[in-house]
mmCIF file of C-alpha atoms in Angstrom:
data_model
loop_
_atom_site.group_PDB
_atom_site.id
_atom_site.type_symbol
_atom_site.label_atom_id
_atom_site.label_comp_id
_atom_site.label_asym_id
_atom_site.label_seq_id
_atom_site.Cartn_x
_atom_site.Cartn_y
_atom_site.Cartn_z
ATOM 1 C CA UNK A 13 -70.889 33.308 -85.539
ATOM 2 C CA UNK A 14 -69.999 34.561 -82.066
ATOM 3 C CA UNK A 15 -66.602 33.424 -80.396
ATOM 4 C CA UNK A 16 -67.048 31.096 -77.304
ATOM 5 C CA UNK A 17 -64.918 31.742 -74.110
ATOM 6 C CA UNK A 18 -63.313 28.904 -72.749
ATOM 7 C CA UNK A 19 -64.338 28.024 -69.088
ATOM 8 C CA UNK A 20 -62.265 28.972 -66.194
ATOM 9 C CA UNK A 21 -63.956 26.530 -63.866
ATOM 10 C CA UNK A 22 -61.960 23.354 -63.000
ATOM 11 C CA UNK A 23 -64.031 20.140 -62.877
ATOM 12 C CA UNK A 24 -63.991 18.351 -59.664
ATOM 13 C CA UNK A 25 -62.015 15.527 -61.305
ATOM 14 C CA UNK A 26 -59.219 18.034 -62.033
ATOM 15 C CA UNK A 27 -59.159 19.635 -58.644
ATOM 16 C CA UNK A 28 -58.587 15.946 -57.101
ATOM 17 C CA UNK A 29 -56.010 15.160 -59.581
ATOM 18 C CA UNK A 30 -54.149 18.369 -58.816
ATOM 19 C CA UNK A 31 -54.489 17.987 -55.214
ATOM 20 C CA UNK A 32 -53.180 14.230 -55.145
ATOM 21 C CA UNK A 33 -50.352 15.512 -57.347
ATOM 22 C CA UNK A 34 -49.412 18.322 -54.740
ATOM 23 C CA UNK A 35 -49.446 15.905 -51.996
ATOM 24 C CA UNK A 36 -47.306 13.413 -53.724
ATOM 25 C CA UNK A 37 -44.767 16.383 -54.266
ATOM 26 C CA UNK A 38 -44.853 17.239 -50.955
ATOM 27 C CA UNK A 39 -44.135 13.846 -49.769
ATOM 28 C CA UNK A 40 -41.393 13.464 -52.262
ATOM 29 C CA UNK A 41 -39.708 16.755 -51.206
ATOM 30 C CA UNK A 42 -39.988 15.814 -47.168
ATOM 31 C CA UNK A 43 -38.371 12.498 -48.265
ATOM 32 C CA UNK A 44 -35.442 14.161 -50.095
ATOM 33 C CA UNK A 45 -35.091 16.493 -47.265
ATOM 34 C CA UNK A 46 -34.630 13.732 -44.694
ATOM 35 C CA UNK A 47 -32.350 11.811 -46.810
ATOM 36 C CA UNK A 48 -30.282 15.070 -47.313
ATOM 37 C CA UNK A 49 -30.342 15.623 -43.477
ATOM 38 C CA UNK A 50 -29.043 12.160 -42.970
ATOM 39 C CA UNK A 51 -26.456 12.442 -45.564
ATOM 40 C CA UNK A 52 -25.204 15.632 -43.839
ATOM 41 C CA UNK A 53 -25.088 13.661 -40.534
ATOM 42 C CA UNK A 54 -23.268 10.746 -41.970
ATOM 43 C CA UNK A 55 -20.783 13.113 -43.503
ATOM 44 C CA UNK A 56 -20.221 14.844 -40.394
ATOM 45 C CA UNK A 57 -19.692 11.583 -38.353
ATOM 46 C CA UNK A 58 -17.295 10.513 -41.095
ATOM 47 C CA UNK A 59 -15.274 13.817 -40.794
ATOM 48 C CA UNK A 60 -15.242 13.372 -37.059
ATOM 49 C CA UNK A 61 -14.178 9.896 -37.275
ATOM 50 C CA UNK A 62 -11.352 10.832 -39.562
ATOM 51 C CA UNK A 63 -10.532 13.818 -37.521
ATOM 52 C CA UNK A 64 -10.397 11.455 -34.382
ATOM 53 C CA UNK A 65 -8.501 8.826 -36.330
ATOM 54 C CA UNK A 66 -5.804 11.262 -37.440
ATOM 55 C CA UNK A 67 -5.559 12.723 -33.750
ATOM 56 C CA UNK A 68 -5.219 9.113 -32.503
ATOM 57 C CA UNK A 69 -2.333 8.481 -35.186
ATOM 58 C CA UNK A 70 -0.377 11.510 -34.119
ATOM 59 C CA UNK A 71 -0.978 10.558 -30.295
ATOM 60 C CA UNK A 72 0.215 6.955 -30.788
ATOM 61 C CA UNK A 73 3.294 8.366 -32.862
ATOM 62 C CA UNK A 74 4.000 10.776 -30.290
ATOM 63 C CA UNK A 75 4.008 8.021 -27.455
ATOM 64 C CA UNK A 76 6.008 5.709 -29.755
ATOM 65 C CA UNK A 77 8.900 8.403 -29.792
ATOM 66 C CA UNK A 78 8.297 9.128 -26.053
ATOM 67 C CA UNK A 79 8.783 5.403 -25.545
ATOM 68 C CA UNK A 80 11.625 5.091 -27.382
ATOM 69 C CA UNK A 81 13.281 8.053 -25.637
ATOM 70 C CA UNK A 82 12.437 6.648 -22.217
ATOM 71 C CA UNK A 83 13.633 3.184 -23.148
ATOM 72 C CA UNK A 84 16.889 4.947 -23.872
ATOM 73 C CA UNK A 85 16.860 6.510 -20.665
ATOM 74 C CA UNK A 86 15.984 3.176 -19.025
ATOM 75 C CA UNK A 87 18.900 1.453 -20.749
ATOM 76 C CA UNK A 88 21.239 4.057 -19.646
ATOM 77 C CA UNK A 89 20.103 3.648 -15.928
ATOM 78 C CA UNK A 90 20.298 -0.265 -16.179
ATOM 79 C CA UNK A 91 23.767 0.119 -17.621
ATOM 80 C CA UNK A 92 24.730 2.723 -14.734
ATOM 81 C CA UNK A 93 23.087 0.196 -12.071
ATOM 82 C CA UNK A 94 25.012 -2.560 -13.640
ATOM 83 C CA UNK A 95 28.293 -0.733 -13.445
ATOM 84 C CA UNK A 96 27.690 0.615 -9.794
ATOM 85 C CA UNK A 97 26.609 -3.143 -8.839
ATOM 86 C CA UNK A 98 29.668 -4.478 -10.214
ATOM 87 C CA UNK A 99 31.844 -1.872 -8.515
ATOM 88 C CA UNK A 100 30.061 -2.539 -5.007
ATOM 89 C CA UNK A 101 30.488 -6.321 -5.669
ATOM 90 C CA UNK A 102 34.410 -5.733 -6.009
ATOM 91 C CA UNK A 103 34.631 -3.430 -3.024
ATOM 92 C CA UNK A 104 32.667 -6.333 -1.092
ATOM 93 C CA UNK A 105 35.157 -8.975 -2.239
ATOM 94 C CA UNK A 106 38.178 -7.096 -1.451
ATOM 95 C CA UNK A 107 36.922 -6.281 1.807
ATOM 96 C CA UNK A 108 35.909 -10.074 2.509
ATOM 97 C CA UNK A 109 39.007 -11.370 1.133
ATOM 98 C CA UNK A 110 41.499 -8.484 2.861
ATOM 99 C CA UNK A 111 43.409 -9.537 5.879
ATOM 100 C CA UNK A 112 41.959 -8.427 9.220
ATOM 101 C CA UNK A 113 44.516 -5.750 11.037
ATOM 102 C CA UNK A 114 43.997 -4.023 14.076
ATOM 103 C CA UNK A 115 42.981 -0.991 12.181
ATOM 104 C CA UNK A 116 39.831 -2.937 10.656
ATOM 105 C CA UNK A 117 39.412 -5.441 13.836
ATOM 106 C CA UNK A 118 37.230 -7.484 12.146
ATOM 107 C CA UNK A 119 37.307 -11.402 12.355
ATOM 108 C CA UNK A 120 34.965 -13.857 10.259
ATOM 109 C CA UNK A 121 33.873 -17.125 11.657
ATOM 110 C CA UNK A 122 31.763 -20.053 10.182
ATOM 111 C CA UNK A 123 31.008 -21.318 6.852
ATOM 112 C CA UNK A 124 27.900 -23.142 5.430
ATOM 113 C CA UNK A 125 27.480 -26.492 6.632
ATOM 114 C CA UNK A 126 25.784 -28.834 9.183
ATOM 115 C CA UNK A 127 28.801 -30.054 10.874
ATOM 116 C CA UNK A 128 30.160 -28.349 14.226
ATOM 117 C CA UNK A 129 31.736 -25.042 13.652
ATOM 118 C CA UNK A 130 29.683 -24.625 10.687
ATOM 119 C CA UNK A 131 26.380 -22.588 10.270
ATOM 120 C CA UNK A 132 23.183 -22.402 8.227
ATOM 121 C CA UNK A 133 21.318 -19.223 8.700
ATOM 122 C CA UNK A 134 22.709 -17.790 11.892
ATOM 123 C CA UNK A 135 20.231 -15.308 13.592
ATOM 124 C CA UNK A 136 19.904 -14.127 17.083
ATOM 125 C CA UNK A 137 22.935 -13.770 19.072
ATOM 126 C CA UNK A 138 23.664 -13.314 22.802
ATOM 127 C CA UNK A 139 26.297 -13.867 25.548
ATOM 128 C CA UNK A 140 25.459 -16.305 28.344
ATOM 129 C CA UNK A 141 26.225 -16.209 31.959
ATOM 130 C CA UNK A 142 29.651 -17.539 31.519
ATOM 131 C CA UNK A 143 30.599 -14.681 28.726
ATOM 132 C CA UNK A 144 30.245 -17.195 25.988
ATOM 133 C CA UNK A 145 28.844 -16.317 22.644
ATOM 134 C CA UNK A 146 25.554 -18.198 22.153
ATOM 135 C CA UNK A 147 23.306 -17.947 18.591
ATOM 136 C CA UNK A 148 20.575 -19.520 17.066
ATOM 137 C CA UNK A 149 21.644 -21.720 13.922
ATOM 138 C CA UNK A 150 18.329 -21.406 12.225
ATOM 139 C CA UNK A 151 18.630 -23.921 9.399
ATOM 140 C CA UNK A 152 20.503 -26.553 11.343
ATOM 141 C CA UNK A 153 17.862 -26.782 14.011
ATOM 142 C CA UNK A 154 20.229 -26.106 16.910
ATOM 143 C CA UNK A 155 21.508 -23.246 19.295
ATOM 144 C CA UNK A 156 25.308 -23.267 19.291
ATOM 145 C CA UNK A 157 27.784 -21.989 22.210
ATOM 146 C CA UNK A 158 31.068 -20.986 21.471
ATOM 147 C CA UNK A 159 34.318 -21.318 23.271
ATOM 148 C CA UNK A 160 36.713 -18.326 23.815
ATOM 149 C CA UNK A 161 38.264 -19.026 20.354
ATOM 150 C CA UNK A 162 34.696 -18.685 18.788
ATOM 151 C CA UNK A 163 34.454 -22.289 18.211
ATOM 152 C CA UNK A 164 31.533 -24.439 18.710
ATOM 153 C CA UNK A 165 31.747 -25.995 22.243
ATOM 154 C CA UNK A 166 28.461 -27.375 22.651
ATOM 155 C CA UNK A 167 25.297 -27.426 20.421
ATOM 156 C CA UNK A 168 21.626 -27.520 21.988
ATOM 157 C CA UNK A 169 19.551 -29.743 19.950
ATOM 158 C CA UNK A 170 15.829 -30.261 20.834
ATOM 159 C CA UNK A 171 13.358 -32.581 19.256
ATOM 160 C CA UNK A 172 9.607 -33.885 20.235
ATOM 161 C CA UNK A 173 8.013 -30.990 18.820
ATOM 162 C CA UNK A 174 5.300 -31.141 16.099
ATOM 163 C CA UNK A 175 7.753 -29.679 13.576
ATOM 164 C CA UNK A 176 11.720 -29.523 13.398
ATOM 165 C CA UNK A 177 13.071 -27.197 15.895
ATOM 166 C CA UNK A 178 13.901 -23.911 14.309
ATOM 167 C CA UNK A 179 15.580 -21.189 16.601
ATOM 168 C CA UNK A 180 15.053 -17.598 15.768
ATOM 169 C CA UNK A 181 16.591 -15.762 18.729
ATOM 170 C CA UNK A 182 17.980 -16.840 22.116
ATOM 171 C CA UNK A 183 18.178 -15.331 25.656
ATOM 172 C CA UNK A 184 20.118 -16.623 28.921
ATOM 173 C CA UNK A 185 19.284 -16.069 32.410
ATOM 174 C CA UNK A 186 21.962 -15.582 35.083
ATOM 175 C CA UNK A 187 21.140 -19.371 36.566
ATOM 176 C CA UNK A 188 21.561 -20.858 32.857
ATOM 177 C CA UNK A 189 18.017 -21.120 31.360
ATOM 178 C CA UNK A 190 18.079 -20.517 27.652
ATOM 179 C CA UNK A 191 14.761 -18.974 26.229
ATOM 180 C CA UNK A 192 14.522 -19.768 22.572
ATOM 181 C CA UNK A 193 11.932 -18.452 20.036
ATOM 182 C CA UNK A 194 11.039 -21.276 17.819
ATOM 183 C CA UNK A 195 9.793 -20.213 14.477
ATOM 184 C CA UNK A 196 8.919 -23.728 13.208
ATOM 185 C CA UNK A 197 6.335 -24.651 16.180
ATOM 186 C CA UNK A 198 5.512 -20.821 16.846
ATOM 187 C CA UNK A 199 6.576 -21.109 20.571
ATOM 188 C CA UNK A 200 9.009 -20.161 23.240
ATOM 189 C CA UNK A 201 11.166 -22.862 24.433
ATOM 190 C CA UNK A 202 12.871 -22.699 27.763
ATOM 191 C CA UNK A 203 15.742 -25.384 28.037
ATOM 192 C CA UNK A 204 19.162 -26.105 29.731
ATOM 193 C CA UNK A 205 22.410 -26.368 28.085
ATOM 194 C CA UNK A 206 22.324 -30.014 28.485
ATOM 195 C CA UNK A 207 19.081 -30.507 25.886
ATOM 196 C CA UNK A 208 16.605 -30.583 28.677
ATOM 197 C CA UNK A 209 13.376 -28.889 27.922
ATOM 198 C CA UNK A 210 11.875 -27.245 30.959
ATOM 199 C CA UNK A 211 8.805 -25.465 29.474
ATOM 200 C CA UNK A 212 7.124 -24.096 26.239
ATOM 201 C CA UNK A 213 4.625 -21.383 25.588
ATOM 202 C CA UNK A 214 2.891 -19.471 23.314
ATOM 203 C CA UNK A 215 2.124 -22.280 20.874
ATOM 204 C CA UNK A 216 -1.604 -21.885 21.145
ATOM 205 C CA UNK A 217 -1.933 -18.419 20.904
ATOM 206 C CA UNK A 218 -1.313 -17.452 17.280
ATOM 207 C CA UNK A 219 2.279 -16.318 18.119
ATOM 208 C CA UNK A 220 4.918 -15.621 15.625
ATOM 209 C CA UNK A 221 8.015 -15.377 17.735
ATOM 210 C CA UNK A 222 11.007 -13.363 16.547
ATOM 211 C CA UNK A 223 13.425 -11.669 18.762
ATOM 212 C CA UNK A 224 13.131 -12.030 22.313
ATOM 213 C CA UNK A 225 14.828 -10.246 25.428
ATOM 214 C CA UNK A 226 14.773 -10.660 29.507
ATOM 215 C CA UNK A 227 13.542 -7.882 31.468
ATOM 216 C CA UNK A 228 15.107 -6.530 34.907
ATOM 217 C CA UNK A 229 12.222 -7.774 36.576
ATOM 218 C CA UNK A 230 12.111 -11.218 35.810
ATOM 219 C CA UNK A 231 9.871 -11.193 32.438
ATOM 220 C CA UNK A 232 10.397 -12.163 28.866
ATOM 221 C CA UNK A 233 9.600 -9.948 26.070
ATOM 222 C CA UNK A 234 8.727 -11.470 22.629
ATOM 223 C CA UNK A 235 8.519 -9.708 19.352
ATOM 224 C CA UNK A 236 5.329 -11.037 17.540
ATOM 225 C CA UNK A 237 5.213 -10.510 13.777
ATOM 226 C CA UNK A 238 1.491 -11.703 13.507
ATOM 227 C CA UNK A 239 -0.074 -9.355 15.944
ATOM 228 C CA UNK A 240 2.498 -6.504 15.684
ATOM 229 C CA UNK A 241 3.139 -6.225 19.477
ATOM 230 C CA UNK A 242 5.533 -7.106 22.029
ATOM 231 C CA UNK A 243 4.338 -10.012 24.138
ATOM 232 C CA UNK A 244 5.264 -10.123 27.925
ATOM 233 C CA UNK A 245 5.533 -13.195 29.917
ATOM 234 C CA UNK A 246 6.367 -14.152 33.254
ATOM 235 C CA UNK A 247 9.541 -16.524 33.314
ATOM 236 C CA UNK A 248 7.541 -19.512 33.870
ATOM 237 C CA UNK A 249 5.493 -18.643 30.586
ATOM 238 C CA UNK A 250 2.297 -17.035 31.909
ATOM 239 C CA UNK A 251 1.272 -14.412 29.340
ATOM 240 C CA UNK A 252 0.820 -10.911 31.182
ATOM 241 C CA UNK A 253 0.259 -8.428 28.329
ATOM 242 C CA UNK A 254 0.371 -7.541 24.620
ATOM 243 C CA UNK A 255 2.324 -4.160 24.160
ATOM 244 C CA UNK A 256 1.457 -2.125 21.250
ATOM 245 C CA UNK A 257 -0.934 -2.856 18.211
ATOM 246 C CA UNK A 258 -0.751 -2.680 14.258
ATOM 247 C CA UNK A 259 -0.089 0.913 12.980
ATOM 248 C CA UNK A 260 2.300 3.650 12.502
ATOM 249 C CA UNK A 261 1.507 5.943 15.323
ATOM 250 C CA UNK A 262 3.972 6.088 18.601
ATOM 251 C CA UNK A 263 3.691 2.695 20.300
ATOM 252 C CA UNK A 264 2.441 0.964 17.357
ATOM 253 C CA UNK A 265 4.472 -1.697 15.073
ATOM 254 C CA UNK A 266 4.729 -3.141 11.900
ATOM 255 C CA UNK A 267 6.813 -6.475 11.886
ATOM 256 C CA UNK A 268 8.806 -5.856 15.077
ATOM 257 C CA UNK A 269 12.084 -7.842 14.503
ATOM 258 C CA UNK A 270 13.866 -7.837 17.821
ATOM 259 C CA UNK A 271 13.839 -6.302 21.350
ATOM 260 C CA UNK A 272 16.490 -5.241 23.858
ATOM 261 C CA UNK A 273 16.234 -3.895 27.285
ATOM 262 C CA UNK A 274 18.401 -1.317 29.106
ATOM 263 C CA UNK A 275 19.524 -0.661 32.695
ATOM 264 C CA UNK A 276 16.428 1.440 33.287
ATOM 265 C CA UNK A 277 14.459 -1.632 32.298
ATOM 266 C CA UNK A 278 12.972 0.060 28.901
ATOM 267 C CA UNK A 279 12.394 -1.859 25.844
ATOM 268 C CA UNK A 280 14.254 -0.637 22.708
ATOM 269 C CA UNK A 281 12.399 -2.212 19.727
ATOM 270 C CA UNK A 282 13.365 -2.413 16.112
ATOM 271 C CA UNK A 283 10.162 -1.562 14.189
ATOM 272 C CA UNK A 284 11.095 -2.794 10.854
ATOM 273 C CA UNK A 285 8.390 -1.888 8.598
ATOM 274 C CA UNK A 286 7.789 1.408 9.955
ATOM 275 C CA UNK A 287 11.603 1.841 9.501
ATOM 276 C CA UNK A 288 12.261 3.175 12.853
ATOM 277 C CA UNK A 289 13.508 2.223 16.528
ATOM 278 C CA UNK A 290 11.117 2.916 19.355
ATOM 279 C CA UNK A 291 11.911 3.198 23.039
ATOM 280 C CA UNK A 292 9.064 2.171 25.433
ATOM 281 C CA UNK A 293 8.708 1.971 29.204
ATOM 282 C CA UNK A 294 8.294 -1.896 30.296
ATOM 283 C CA UNK A 295 4.389 -1.121 30.639
ATOM 284 C CA UNK A 296 4.245 -0.105 27.127
ATOM 285 C CA UNK A 297 4.195 3.795 27.402
ATOM 286 C CA UNK A 298 5.865 5.402 24.656
ATOM 287 C CA UNK A 299 9.041 7.090 25.347
ATOM 288 C CA UNK A 300 10.667 8.289 22.049
ATOM 289 C CA UNK A 301 11.891 7.430 18.606
ATOM 290 C CA UNK A 302 15.612 7.013 17.985
ATOM 291 C CA UNK A 303 16.679 9.084 14.917
ATOM 292 C CA UNK A 304 14.706 11.890 13.065
ATOM 293 C CA UNK A 305 11.563 11.580 14.382
ATOM 294 C CA UNK A 306 12.446 11.836 18.059
ATOM 295 C CA UNK A 307 14.722 14.012 20.100
ATOM 296 C CA UNK A 308 18.049 12.936 18.933
ATOM 297 C CA UNK A 309 19.656 11.580 16.183
ATOM 298 C CA UNK A 310 20.428 12.457 12.472
ATOM 299 C CA UNK A 311 18.283 11.935 9.206
ATOM 300 C CA UNK A 312 21.130 10.098 7.506
ATOM 301 C CA UNK A 313 21.655 7.984 10.537
ATOM 302 C CA UNK A 314 17.849 6.557 10.914
ATOM 303 C CA UNK A 315 17.984 2.963 10.135
ATOM 304 C CA UNK A 316 16.022 2.360 7.105
ATOM 305 C CA UNK A 317 15.586 -1.326 7.809
ATOM 306 C CA UNK A 318 16.166 -2.053 11.187
ATOM 307 C CA UNK A 319 16.659 -5.633 12.577
ATOM 308 C CA UNK A 320 18.552 -7.128 15.315
ATOM 309 C CA UNK A 321 19.025 -4.558 18.273
ATOM 310 C CA UNK A 322 21.445 -4.896 21.291
ATOM 311 C CA UNK A 323 22.515 -2.491 24.341
ATOM 312 C CA UNK A 324 25.717 -2.360 26.013
ATOM 313 C CA UNK A 325 26.467 -1.842 29.894
ATOM 314 C CA UNK A 326 26.550 1.791 29.264
ATOM 315 C CA UNK A 327 23.020 1.666 27.522
ATOM 316 C CA UNK A 328 24.388 2.438 24.136
ATOM 317 C CA UNK A 329 22.317 1.021 21.494
ATOM 318 C CA UNK A 330 23.348 -0.792 18.423
ATOM 319 C CA UNK A 331 20.900 -1.517 15.588
ATOM 320 C CA UNK A 332 21.498 -3.689 12.693
ATOM 321 C CA UNK A 333 20.564 -2.048 9.391
ATOM 322 C CA UNK A 334 20.211 -4.716 6.756
ATOM 323 C CA UNK A 335 20.033 -2.132 3.576
ATOM 324 C CA UNK A 336 22.875 0.163 4.574
ATOM 325 C CA UNK A 337 24.927 -2.889 5.771
ATOM 326 C CA UNK A 338 25.866 -1.172 8.860
ATOM 327 C CA UNK A 339 25.343 -0.990 12.527
ATOM 328 C CA UNK A 340 23.824 2.118 13.582
ATOM 329 C CA UNK A 341 25.154 3.298 16.981
ATOM 330 C CA UNK A 342 23.311 5.551 19.436
ATOM 331 C CA UNK A 343 24.181 6.704 22.663
ATOM 332 C CA UNK A 344 21.864 6.043 26.006
ATOM 333 C CA UNK A 345 19.522 8.932 25.213
ATOM 334 C CA UNK A 346 19.112 7.973 21.500
ATOM 335 C CA UNK A 347 21.638 10.533 20.079
ATOM 336 C CA UNK A 348 23.370 9.136 16.880
ATOM 337 C CA UNK A 349 27.068 8.351 17.310
ATOM 338 C CA UNK A 350 28.406 6.632 14.013
ATOM 339 C CA UNK A 351 27.728 3.761 11.752
ATOM 340 C CA UNK A 352 29.908 0.711 12.421
ATOM 341 C CA UNK A 353 30.893 -2.131 10.475
ATOM 342 C CA UNK A 354 30.928 -0.327 7.003
ATOM 343 C CA UNK A 355 32.455 -2.914 4.550
ATOM 344 C CA UNK A 356 32.757 -5.140 7.163
ATOM 345 C CA UNK A 357 29.149 -6.799 7.699
ATOM 346 C CA UNK A 358 26.721 -7.609 4.826
ATOM 347 C CA UNK A 359 23.279 -7.765 5.531
ATOM 348 C CA UNK A 360 23.568 -7.927 9.415
ATOM 349 C CA UNK A 361 20.831 -9.713 11.122
ATOM 350 C CA UNK A 362 21.463 -9.608 14.858
ATOM 351 C CA UNK A 363 23.982 -8.213 17.123
ATOM 352 C CA UNK A 364 25.421 -8.438 20.704
ATOM 353 C CA UNK A 365 28.132 -6.946 22.877
ATOM 354 C CA UNK A 366 30.606 -8.872 24.289
ATOM 355 C CA UNK A 367 33.601 -7.720 26.367
ATOM 356 C CA UNK A 368 36.555 -10.493 25.513
ATOM 357 C CA UNK A 369 38.498 -8.797 28.263
ATOM 358 C CA UNK A 370 37.616 -5.857 30.522
ATOM 359 C CA UNK A 371 39.335 -3.394 28.190
ATOM 360 C CA UNK A 372 38.391 -5.358 24.742
ATOM 361 C CA UNK A 373 34.665 -4.781 24.147
ATOM 362 C CA UNK A 374 33.655 -6.397 20.599
ATOM 363 C CA UNK A 375 30.515 -6.595 18.518
ATOM 364 C CA UNK A 376 29.259 -10.043 17.336
ATOM 365 C CA UNK A 377 27.346 -9.730 14.336
ATOM 366 C CA UNK A 378 25.366 -12.651 12.536
ATOM 367 C CA UNK A 379 25.001 -12.535 8.791
ATOM 368 C CA UNK A 380 21.972 -14.922 7.880
ATOM 369 C CA UNK A 381 22.305 -14.571 4.300
ATOM 370 C CA UNK A 382 26.337 -15.088 4.236
ATOM 371 C CA UNK A 383 26.168 -17.902 6.681
ATOM 372 C CA UNK A 384 29.034 -16.677 9.068
ATOM 373 C CA UNK A 385 29.213 -14.301 11.728
ATOM 374 C CA UNK A 386 31.883 -11.309 12.300
ATOM 375 C CA UNK A 387 33.465 -10.294 15.748
ATOM 376 C CA UNK A 388 34.352 -6.473 15.430
ATOM 377 C CA UNK A 389 36.567 -4.771 18.035
ATOM 378 C CA UNK A 390 34.960 -1.693 19.080
#
């Protein structure tokens, strides 16, 4: 019987089954491929995270070590500063309690209180037409006039204003009129020695008066800390001009504290927050800086915190430096001469020059925080 060869032809059902199987296998392989790719990504992210965490730990450790090192340096600096402060405090106490000798030439007057001959926040100081020292006793709400022994001869006390009278600075005319910058009521008060108010001005102008001065041509200059300018008035209180503006350019100011006038009728302004002193013509034209920014002076002498300013009969300039605790002295051209009052004054606020006799010039300095004033022989 002859052999029958098996048929190689696949049936339709088998073909369909094989095709379905191949499709299922392909789908499973694609799924496995995607899952493998996701696992690779997750692994890479984990490795990156671990690497970043390790770097962060190392950086944190480095910063902690650096912080410990810097803290040690800071502690050392604090200890040095403490020792220096204690040393300076000892020097100040020694200077304050040391007896005044002709070499030192310094006398201290006043102590804190409200009674006559006592002070509470002494500010602006000047000399009146009788060669008497006059100063603003700020927190006692009065202006004190001193006799030749530097004792209170009379106190100008004013009332009737919206707020208690608080004098910041004072200037006196040759005929005995007192011009006082009133900090509480934001005005300038013109009065007589016997407490009679002649006029007030500036209170409705947004004025914040600080130092003031009288010019050679019968005007009043007022340092205005609000508008950062010098306000110019006639003696009867009529506003004439605002000199300067806010800024650091020549002729601009930041918190001007005081103003004085020389024999050439030029104004000298302590431009406090600009850390400089400026000289201007009476019409506001800039002349020069005093110190390293100008034609004269030395860098170490530039007052870093200028406050009160005064000018003597030879046009020499005296500037209170409340940071360096000295009175910086310049000649009439602005050239630095010397620092006065070292270890004699502390936080000097305002200054004026007075001749006790024709041959005995003195410098009178108020110290607001110390509640007294010093008379220093020049």
